[in-house]
Each structure stands twice: as C-alpha cells, then as structure tokens.
XYZ file of C-alpha atoms in Angstrom:
564
model
C 139.354 31.793 139.284
C 137.355 32.747 136.213
C 133.844 34.111 136.592
C 131.456 31.417 137.782
C 128.607 30.252 135.572
C 126.227 30.525 138.488
C 127.035 34.201 139.069
C 126.159 35.124 135.502
C 122.659 33.803 136.195
C 122.002 35.598 139.486
C 123.785 38.939 139.089
C 122.250 42.320 138.281
C 118.616 43.237 137.825
C 117.927 40.149 135.693
C 119.182 37.962 138.531
C 116.628 39.259 141.020
C 114.106 36.556 140.171
C 116.385 33.534 140.805
C 117.861 35.289 143.865
C 114.386 35.718 145.318
C 113.529 32.076 144.719
C 116.757 30.829 146.287
C 116.180 33.055 149.334
C 112.822 31.368 149.877
C 114.747 28.144 150.548
C 117.052 29.731 153.123
C 120.042 30.709 150.989
C 121.424 34.171 151.715
C 123.636 36.546 149.733
C 126.848 35.028 151.074
C 125.717 31.530 150.047
C 124.795 32.671 146.563
C 128.173 34.318 145.950
C 130.010 31.007 146.488
C 130.498 28.294 143.835
C 127.198 26.497 143.282
C 127.766 22.740 143.545
C 125.117 20.374 142.273
C 124.840 17.215 144.389
C 123.359 14.690 141.950
C 121.760 12.082 144.197
C 120.118 8.865 142.995
C 118.683 8.076 146.435
C 115.458 6.083 146.418
C 113.522 3.623 148.542
C 113.250 1.005 145.770
C 116.880 -0.016 145.440
C 119.317 -1.286 148.116
C 122.239 0.274 146.271
C 120.699 3.707 146.861
C 118.736 3.468 150.091
C 121.637 4.917 152.101
C 122.553 7.771 149.784
C 120.305 10.354 151.465
C 122.532 10.138 154.562
C 125.748 9.970 152.534
C 124.779 13.178 150.737
C 124.853 15.032 154.057
C 128.559 14.263 154.378
C 129.172 15.495 150.828
C 127.370 18.741 151.631
C 129.405 19.204 154.809
C 132.559 19.046 152.706
C 131.211 21.549 150.183
C 130.331 24.036 152.933
C 133.736 23.559 154.578
C 135.579 24.367 151.332
C 133.604 27.536 150.653
C 130.963 26.274 148.253
C 127.189 26.082 148.398
C 125.604 22.666 147.821
C 122.334 22.231 145.931
C 121.041 18.649 146.069
C 118.742 17.219 143.410
C 117.701 13.727 142.392
C 117.588 11.443 139.410
C 115.929 8.047 138.956
C 117.519 4.768 140.067
C 115.617 1.666 138.916
C 116.982 -1.651 140.166
C 118.001 -4.239 137.567
C 117.334 -7.064 140.002
C 113.805 -5.971 140.841
C 113.043 -5.267 137.174
C 113.839 -8.802 135.930
C 111.557 -9.851 133.086
C 109.009 -7.332 131.798
C 110.374 -4.389 133.783
C 113.837 -4.950 132.298
C 112.679 -3.356 129.020
C 113.051 -0.001 130.774
C 116.448 -0.490 132.414
C 118.937 0.281 129.635
C 116.757 3.183 128.400
C 116.884 4.583 131.941
C 120.631 5.121 131.518
C 120.060 7.742 128.846
C 117.149 9.260 130.779
C 119.461 9.668 133.785
C 122.126 11.325 131.633
C 119.568 13.696 130.139
C 118.001 14.542 133.512
C 121.382 15.457 135.005
C 122.203 17.582 131.964
C 118.827 19.355 132.088
C 119.061 20.231 135.784
C 122.692 21.296 135.598
C 122.231 23.495 132.549
C 118.985 25.031 133.798
C 120.528 26.013 137.151
C 124.040 26.739 135.829
C 125.868 24.795 138.525
C 129.621 25.393 138.659
C 130.573 21.859 139.677
C 128.988 18.482 140.332
C 129.232 15.601 142.779
C 127.764 12.450 141.267
C 126.358 10.333 144.096
C 125.136 6.992 142.802
C 125.401 3.226 142.617
C 124.199 0.405 140.431
C 124.113 -0.720 136.863
C 122.705 2.142 134.791
C 122.975 5.006 137.233
C 126.761 5.377 137.325
C 126.976 4.986 133.506
C 124.239 7.594 133.044
C 126.091 9.986 135.332
C 129.337 9.325 133.447
C 127.580 10.156 130.188
C 126.277 13.398 131.702
C 129.768 14.272 132.948
C 131.133 13.704 129.437
C 128.536 15.995 127.864
C 128.649 18.776 130.474
C 132.444 18.844 130.975
C 132.285 20.644 134.322
C 134.408 20.144 137.453
C 133.054 16.787 138.632
C 133.802 14.133 141.234
C 132.037 10.808 141.827
C 131.046 9.294 145.162
C 129.833 5.773 144.446
C 127.680 4.055 147.045
C 129.780 0.957 147.746
C 129.008 -2.776 147.853
C 126.626 -4.655 150.134
C 128.181 -6.866 152.807
C 128.040 -10.606 151.982
C 126.172 -13.125 154.126
C 128.053 -16.166 155.463
C 126.102 -19.426 155.351
C 127.594 -22.861 155.988
C 131.075 -21.384 155.747
C 130.469 -19.681 152.377
C 130.042 -15.992 151.584
C 126.839 -15.488 149.608
C 125.722 -12.493 147.546
C 122.634 -11.919 145.441
C 123.861 -13.849 142.375
C 123.765 -16.939 144.608
C 119.999 -16.435 144.901
C 119.633 -16.578 141.118
C 121.698 -19.724 140.812
C 119.770 -21.264 143.703
C 116.625 -20.905 141.585
C 118.122 -23.386 139.138
C 119.430 -25.623 141.919
C 116.034 -25.975 143.577
C 114.403 -26.564 140.183
C 116.813 -29.439 139.500
C 116.442 -30.894 143.007
C 120.003 -30.159 144.092
C 118.775 -28.248 147.153
C 115.535 -28.483 149.142
C 112.766 -25.874 149.337
C 113.713 -24.921 152.944
C 117.357 -24.480 151.892
C 116.271 -22.304 148.998
C 114.021 -20.212 151.241
C 116.907 -19.554 153.627
C 119.126 -18.377 150.738
C 116.367 -16.137 149.396
C 115.496 -14.677 152.795
C 118.933 -14.048 154.301
C 121.484 -13.506 151.499
C 120.954 -9.769 151.002
C 122.212 -8.070 154.162
C 121.237 -4.417 153.709
C 122.278 -1.273 151.880
C 124.774 -1.353 149.045
C 125.299 -2.566 145.510
C 125.152 -6.345 145.039
C 128.478 -7.645 146.416
C 129.674 -9.392 143.243
C 131.599 -8.157 140.216
C 128.392 -7.227 138.430
C 127.875 -4.096 136.402
C 127.362 -1.888 139.460
C 130.713 -2.642 141.071
C 132.467 -2.888 137.710
C 131.401 0.671 136.863
C 132.387 1.975 140.298
C 135.817 0.389 139.838
C 136.056 1.899 136.358
C 135.274 5.376 137.730
C 138.031 5.025 140.315
C 140.477 3.799 137.668
C 139.595 6.813 135.511
C 140.656 9.053 138.405
C 137.149 10.549 138.813
C 136.632 9.271 142.372
C 138.954 9.291 145.347
C 141.143 6.205 145.924
C 139.322 3.423 147.731
C 135.848 4.686 146.885
C 134.868 1.706 144.725
C 135.304 -1.151 147.193
C 134.735 0.198 150.712
C 131.541 -1.293 152.142
C 128.436 0.848 151.669
C 127.928 1.522 155.392
C 131.573 1.771 156.457
C 132.433 5.077 158.152
C 135.390 5.374 155.775
C 132.867 5.993 152.997
C 131.350 8.875 154.934
C 134.782 10.421 155.358
C 135.506 9.982 151.656
C 132.184 11.651 150.849
C 133.156 14.668 152.932
C 136.568 14.828 151.254
C 134.890 14.678 147.854
C 132.673 17.614 148.780
C 135.718 19.672 149.713
C 137.626 18.608 146.617
C 134.922 19.527 144.096
C 135.036 23.148 145.271
C 138.805 23.138 144.729
C 138.282 21.681 141.234
C 135.976 24.598 140.418
C 138.544 27.110 141.654
C 141.317 25.334 139.719
C 139.214 25.078 136.553
C 139.704 21.295 136.264
C 136.907 19.787 134.172
C 135.604 16.243 133.735
C 137.031 15.578 130.282
C 140.529 15.960 131.678
C 139.927 12.483 133.151
C 138.154 11.115 130.077
C 141.060 10.920 127.649
C 142.017 7.992 125.461
C 144.890 7.136 127.825
C 142.683 7.247 130.944
C 140.028 5.125 129.254
C 142.568 2.510 128.240
C 143.910 2.401 131.808
C 140.424 1.917 133.203
C 139.505 -0.730 130.658
C 142.676 -2.685 131.375
C 141.720 -2.681 135.054
C 138.206 -3.944 134.259
C 139.582 -6.642 131.967
C 142.183 -7.697 134.530
C 139.504 -8.290 137.182
C 136.905 -10.012 134.986
C 134.438 -7.123 135.030
C 130.953 -7.028 133.562
C 130.374 -7.298 129.807
C 127.972 -4.351 130.117
C 130.988 -2.081 130.515
C 131.358 -2.274 126.721
C 128.002 -0.576 126.117
C 128.594 2.098 128.701
C 132.159 3.013 127.846
C 131.393 3.175 124.116
C 128.500 5.542 124.851
C 130.464 7.718 127.260
C 133.500 7.887 124.966
C 131.335 9.014 122.055
C 129.844 11.806 124.172
C 133.329 12.817 125.366
C 134.513 12.857 121.730
C 137.121 10.171 122.392
C 137.576 7.730 119.480
C 136.906 4.199 120.721
C 135.526 1.168 118.892
C 134.539 -2.384 119.767
C 137.812 -3.830 118.494
C 139.728 -1.735 121.038
C 138.193 -3.804 123.837
C 139.404 -7.010 122.272
C 142.903 -5.647 121.640
C 143.230 -4.516 125.253
C 141.886 -7.838 126.501
C 144.463 -9.780 124.484
C 147.215 -7.611 125.975
C 146.009 -7.658 129.609
C 146.237 -10.801 131.768
C 143.394 -11.760 134.078
C 144.728 -11.372 137.625
C 141.509 -11.402 139.693
C 138.047 -12.985 139.541
C 135.075 -12.402 141.793
C 131.613 -13.791 142.325
C 130.070 -15.423 140.408
C 133.252 -16.458 138.560
C 135.043 -17.319 141.829
C 134.286 -17.565 145.541
C 135.607 -14.071 146.282
C 133.374 -11.052 146.943
C 133.967 -7.309 146.845
C 134.791 -7.503 150.543
C 137.688 -9.790 149.637
C 138.754 -7.339 146.926
C 138.824 -4.481 149.436
C 140.843 -6.480 151.969
C 143.312 -7.519 149.252
C 144.129 -3.935 148.285
C 141.135 -2.757 146.259
C 141.583 -0.755 143.087
C 144.854 0.900 144.207
C 146.366 -2.567 144.730
C 145.076 -3.868 141.398
C 146.361 -0.803 139.547
C 149.732 -1.091 141.285
C 150.015 -4.659 139.982
C 149.119 -3.472 136.458
C 151.740 -0.687 136.518
C 153.783 -1.964 133.527
C 150.660 -1.811 131.326
C 149.361 1.606 132.398
C 149.937 5.229 131.472
C 150.917 6.591 134.889
C 150.860 10.228 133.754
C 147.044 10.310 133.682
C 145.591 12.834 136.163
C 143.499 11.872 139.186
C 140.788 13.926 140.847
C 142.602 14.521 144.137
C 145.471 16.145 142.224
C 148.655 14.670 140.849
C 148.682 11.632 138.610
C 148.054 7.901 138.727
C 151.704 7.327 139.603
C 151.390 9.324 142.823
C 148.028 7.718 143.671
C 149.278 4.143 143.650
C 152.815 4.773 144.933
C 152.018 3.459 148.411
C 149.490 0.823 147.358
C 150.118 -2.864 147.943
C 148.455 -6.235 147.486
C 147.942 -8.057 150.787
C 146.154 -11.202 149.551
C 147.793 -12.875 146.558
C 145.069 -15.504 146.331
C 142.670 -12.642 145.458
C 144.860 -10.349 143.319
C 147.497 -12.344 141.474
C 150.739 -10.948 140.109
C 151.229 -10.309 136.406
C 153.819 -13.055 136.216
C 151.362 -15.662 137.528
C 147.947 -14.620 136.191
C 144.734 -16.602 136.310
C 144.628 -16.434 132.508
C 146.861 -14.845 129.868
C 144.032 -12.654 128.538
C 141.508 -10.315 130.116
C 137.924 -11.063 131.015
C 136.111 -10.046 127.812
C 136.339 -11.123 124.197
C 134.795 -9.675 121.042
C 133.551 -12.367 118.668
C 132.752 -11.879 114.987
C 131.583 -14.074 112.140
C 128.628 -14.546 109.854
C 126.277 -14.648 112.879
C 127.676 -11.396 114.321
C 129.206 -9.305 111.508
C 129.395 -6.221 113.756
C 130.505 -8.127 116.837
C 129.313 -9.904 119.987
C 130.602 -9.941 123.575
C 131.408 -12.811 125.917
C 132.796 -12.726 129.447
C 135.447 -15.342 128.757
C 136.731 -15.265 132.337
C 133.461 -16.890 133.407
C 133.506 -19.680 130.800
C 134.621 -23.213 131.638
C 137.671 -24.064 129.467
C 135.754 -27.026 128.046
C 133.249 -24.602 126.464
C 135.672 -22.095 124.955
C 135.278 -24.001 121.691
C 131.853 -25.524 121.063
C 129.640 -26.460 118.140
C 126.042 -27.476 118.770
C 122.512 -27.423 117.409
C 120.486 -24.254 117.763
C 117.448 -24.165 119.996
C 115.649 -20.942 119.074
C 113.598 -18.788 121.458
C 111.916 -15.568 120.367
C 112.094 -13.927 123.800
C 113.385 -14.230 127.355
C 110.047 -15.673 128.459
C 110.284 -18.432 125.864
C 113.803 -19.476 126.852
C 112.764 -19.629 130.513
C 109.948 -22.003 129.519
C 112.394 -24.171 127.564
C 114.734 -24.413 130.550
C 112.137 -24.998 133.235
C 110.268 -27.435 130.962
C 113.316 -29.647 130.579
C 113.505 -29.067 126.816
C 117.193 -28.135 126.717
C 119.783 -30.850 126.204
C 123.553 -30.869 126.824
C 125.332 -29.595 123.738
C 122.524 -27.230 122.647
C 123.107 -23.597 121.720
C 120.194 -21.504 122.953
C 119.498 -18.635 120.559
C 117.416 -15.835 122.121
C 116.516 -13.121 119.627
C 114.363 -10.002 119.453
C 115.947 -8.777 122.685
C 118.249 -6.101 121.233
C 118.007 -2.329 121.798
C 115.291 -1.941 119.143
C 113.803 -5.424 119.186
C 113.308 -5.775 122.930
C 112.941 -2.890 122.992
C 115.513 -1.956 125.592
C 118.033 -4.818 125.286
C 116.912 -6.818 128.297
C 119.449 -8.473 130.568
C 118.984 -12.250 130.456
C 120.602 -12.953 133.796
C 117.826 -15.168 135.162
C 117.955 -17.659 132.232
C 121.751 -17.655 132.463
C 121.648 -18.342 136.201
C 119.021 -21.061 135.699
C 121.334 -22.683 133.175
C 124.180 -22.822 135.691
C 121.962 -23.816 138.600
C 120.496 -26.691 136.568
C 123.967 -28.060 135.877
C 124.000 -27.071 132.182
C 126.499 -24.204 132.410
C 129.349 -26.370 131.152
C 127.467 -27.978 128.281
C 124.945 -25.452 126.884
C 125.734 -22.058 125.350
C 123.527 -18.979 124.962
C 123.671 -16.520 122.065
C 121.519 -13.379 122.039
C 121.160 -9.839 120.751
C 120.210 -8.968 124.321
C 122.762 -8.700 127.085
C 123.890 -10.496 130.207
C 124.592 -9.369 133.726
C 128.027 -8.927 135.194
C 126.777 -11.654 137.521
C 126.572 -14.091 134.621
C 128.950 -16.996 134.178
C 129.075 -19.729 131.587
C 129.242 -19.565 127.758
C 126.782 -16.675 127.412
C 127.345 -14.529 124.309
C 125.449 -11.249 124.098
C 125.333 -7.959 122.205
C 125.090 -9.787 118.845
C 125.024 -7.084 116.171
C 123.264 -6.323 113.960
C 120.314 -7.388 116.091
C 117.500 -9.556 114.746
C 115.031 -6.650 114.624
C 117.323 -4.848 112.181
C 117.588 -7.889 109.920
C 120.744 -9.288 111.483
C 121.680 -12.923 110.792
C 120.362 -13.969 114.206
C 116.865 -13.596 112.712
C 117.642 -16.366 110.192
C 118.625 -19.137 112.616
C 116.369 -22.204 112.679
C 116.114 -25.039 115.188
C 118.803 -27.629 114.526
C 121.225 -25.318 112.681
C 124.777 -25.858 113.854
C 126.372 -22.868 115.553
C 130.134 -22.693 115.951
C 131.637 -20.858 118.926
C 135.411 -20.428 119.068
C 136.313 -17.901 121.740
C 140.138 -18.188 121.413
C 139.799 -17.508 117.664
C 137.059 -14.897 118.280
C 134.614 -16.664 115.930
C 130.815 -16.955 116.023
C 129.334 -18.609 112.942
C 126.117 -20.117 111.675
C 127.120 -23.267 109.810
C 124.954 -22.888 106.717
C 125.957 -21.857 103.230
C 125.780 -18.278 102.068
C 123.272 -19.424 99.448
C 120.981 -20.788 102.176
C 121.426 -17.632 104.226
C 120.433 -15.499 101.213
C 117.380 -17.704 100.616
C 116.204 -17.297 104.216
C 116.777 -13.567 104.102
C 114.697 -13.240 100.921
C 111.813 -15.202 102.434
C 111.877 -13.505 105.827
C 108.488 -12.163 106.828
C 106.940 -10.239 109.656
C 107.863 -7.338 111.898
C 107.780 -6.996 115.648
C 104.817 -5.190 117.145
C 105.739 -1.550 117.649
C 106.098 -0.469 121.262
C 104.195 2.525 122.582
C 105.073 5.334 124.982
C 108.694 6.017 125.823
C 109.771 2.536 124.724
C 108.362 3.249 121.266
C 110.345 6.469 121.055
C 113.425 4.624 122.296
C 113.060 1.819 119.749
C 112.800 4.315 116.894
C 115.852 6.295 118.010
C 118.356 3.991 119.707
C 121.592 3.029 117.981
C 123.345 -0.315 117.699
C 124.859 -2.086 120.694
C 128.102 -2.146 118.693
C 128.261 1.625 119.250
C 126.996 1.793 122.822
C 123.214 1.776 122.188
C 123.062 5.556 122.408
C 119.594 7.086 122.448
C 120.799 10.617 121.743
C 123.688 10.840 119.299
C 126.654 13.124 120.121
C 125.934 15.298 117.076
C 122.534 16.166 118.604
C 124.007 17.584 121.800
C 123.759 21.318 122.562
C 126.452 23.909 122.922
C 129.935 24.725 121.780
C 132.648 22.353 120.682
C 134.058 20.632 123.746
C 130.801 20.642 125.671
C 127.680 22.646 126.416
C 127.992 26.289 127.386
C-alpha cells in the first residue's frame, strides 16, 4: 500500500497541530495511523429519505473499524424536493453542486484516504457522484433505500399518488375525506419515495455503475439487510484504500453506458440526463445528449414502476432488483466492467434471477421496443429536450395543438386550477430554466394536476424547466436553449401550433422562419436578476444540454486525473 494521504498531513513536527486536535476528540495514535475514511452523511430531520441515516452510519463505522480503518463522519445538506415544491424549488438543483463542493472541500481539507457516500434522494446522490468524480479516491456508496408503500383499498400507494390525488379532488373524482386519508397515511416512514423517481433512479444507477454493493438500491430503507450491507461497505472501503482502487475506475464510458441502459430499460427519471452529463464531464468521460437517445433506441423497456405502472420499488426488489434487471440485459452490457466488491459485472450477476416476470419482462417480450427516455430536437429545441416516453399514453406520442403560454410555474397552476386548459392544448411554461428560474424548478405538481384532472392523455407540457421522475404524461422538459438565454421558447405566443412527434424525435413551433426572426428582433425585456446565492448561480450555471454545471471541469483544482 502506497503512503496514505492522511499520514502526510499528520506526520512529523508539522503534524503535531492536527494530531493534537484529533486527540481532543478521542482518537489515539493507533487510530491516526490507520487509513482515514470519511463517512459523508446527508442525515437530517427535514427529509424522510435521510432521517434514518444517522443510525445507518453507525453500521458503516463498525465495518471501517473491523477492517482496520478509522472512520470520520461529517455531514452535507439534504433538502427535500417534495417539501420544496414551488418557491423553495429554486434552490434544489443548485443544492446538487453545493453538495458536491462541500464534500470536496471537507475531503481535501482533511486529506481523507477513502470515502463512504451515505445518502438518498434527488440531488444528494448526484452531488456525491459529482464529488466522487472530481476527487477520484477509493469510494463506495451506501444509498438509503426506498420507503415502504401503503396499501389502501387493495392498492399500493406512494407519495406520487398524493400529488395526483390533488388533481382528482380538484376535479371531483374523489371526496375531501378520501383525499385527506391519502394525504395523511400514504407516506409510511423513513426512506426515499417508493416510486421510480429521481431518488431511486440514481440509487439504481449507482448500483449499475458498480459503486455500491449488489442489492443496495432496492432493499427497503429500514430492512436489516441494509444495515448488514452498510457494515460490509465500511469494511470494503478500507480494502479499496489498501488496493489503491479509485472511483474513476467505475466511471468509465463502458460503465456509464451499462448504467444508462439499465435506467432506460426500467423507465427511470428524466433528471438522470442532467446528473450523468454533469458527473461524466467532471470524470472527463466524453458523453453528450445524443448518446442518451442512441442508447434508448437500442435498449428495450422491460420494467415500469409508479407512476407509470402499479408497481413500486418493493415489487422491484421482490422481482430480483438491479441484479435481476442487469442479468436480463446481459446481451446489451459490457460484462468486463469492474464492481466495487471486486471482480466484474459478469461475476456479480452470475447467480441473479428474475422471480416475477410481470415486473421485469424478458428482452424478447419487452413492454416497448425502446427505452424510457427520448431526446427531441427541432426549431423549438435546437439543443435538445427530454421526455420520459415510457410514461406517455400512445395516443399522445404524436400531437399537434395550440400553445397556452405561462411565464412561470405559478401561472400554469392558476391556468389548470382555474379551468382554463382545454383538451388538445400544449402548455408552454418558460423562464424556468437553470438561469431563468433560476434553478430549473421541477414542475411535478402541475404535471400531477394535469393527470389527476383527467387531462394527461390530451394536454402536453413543454418547458425549459424539468419534471420529476414521478411525472407521467406528455411532459417535455429541459428545452434548450432556455427562454432566458433567448431560446425559441421565448418567442411562442398563445395559439401558435406546436408539433410533438416523439417517435421521430421532433419538437417544432409551426411558424415560418421569417415570423420567428421578426419576433426575435422585437423581443423586449429581461428577467429580474436574482440576489444572493441564486444570483451567483444564475450568472454561472451552464445549459441543461450539458448537465447544468455550476462549476465547469476546467475550473477544478489539482493534477490531471483529479485533485491531489
């Protein structure tokens, strides 16, 4: 084993100061001579996906001690997308980059030798992945696991059912007492929302990358198996330090393509595009938006989960979880990719099997011939837009309708709740991109209202903002360039015809180029500049077509291949 980074900081006369400070916290000389393992914990009391992580960290630390390392736990932020709906959502995507930076700052300041990333939820796991890509240290992930569903009237409900119930009670489909029961009892306790939203999509992606132990993504948050996996991960990270196995070994082009095929095959969240583009850039792996579409065209959809089907993450786990899904995808995967427990993907999935074919279909009989996401382009989205095609009713895969323009999420909510949206309309929500929002808000509540009000099969949404992994229906996000940067979305007027053709990957505004040029020349006005951190973010953030990175890879510190 080469000399540890941590020892270079605490050795000799110059190391007396940090040694003295560590001793004040109970560490002795024997502890300090061992590999220093940073336990990056996103525990908080504001987020159900993280409320249990304080206890889970104790099992990680037990494993580190057992393997001859010394654990040092520290925290990062973990805002909840669900709680932050509306105004608070401006801060959610920016928090991803704050998380990445905070992990980098702590790790570099304290010179940890290895890391265990302990987190759940939509921006926390992506932020930790971005930090892992930048730091390139021995790293293993322990994701927090999904929340148990609640059974009501013979149906398994998860939190996306609450959002859709908001539309159902507004339209009179259910009564106020029925709605109150759904609101009160659906969420059962600790864990990430039990649907294939961004949180569980990213946990599944991490497992498919080989950066977490097999089974980690889908085991219930409070299952004792997760505690045992956490302890194993603590032991394994010390071995990774001794073996000199670093994070970027699992962040290659081949590993990324494997993981993306898995996400596409199970109808994962459209937000994965933003996060993987950002992480790949930081890991210096060439990846562009068109790669997602190519992989989706080549990868059949073999599983769908709430809200696109009745199945939850509990069903996914009982059907075989990620090992079972990857085993089914074997002909499409590079099986030589390494996995964190040692060996390769081939050895990991050798004994895996699918036990419920109604949940995980075979490649020969897929749910759809293409994967869950599609990249659309056209004169309304020259740099691309994203749609979760696995959640779109076949009748809406091709649609042309009149635009109904809203300048913000608040305005589109008013249109929906005020009964001003008609079947056939295309709702255009602009000024919600990374710069224009700022922060690229997630428009999951309007999307759920649309479905709950019975308009999900007749009305489309198009926005430079984004949608949740819990979104279903013809909801097209990530339109680039965004309106705030002068993108064509800024030129749409009420009544303009918008053409959506998902099979042909087209998104067009049906006006002449001459009319488009005229509108561009007469365009007036700028958005009010945000203050505080959001103002800094708006001035610095990049396009959603490149991952909406706040800090560009060229600005990162250190040597080629990662920080020193």
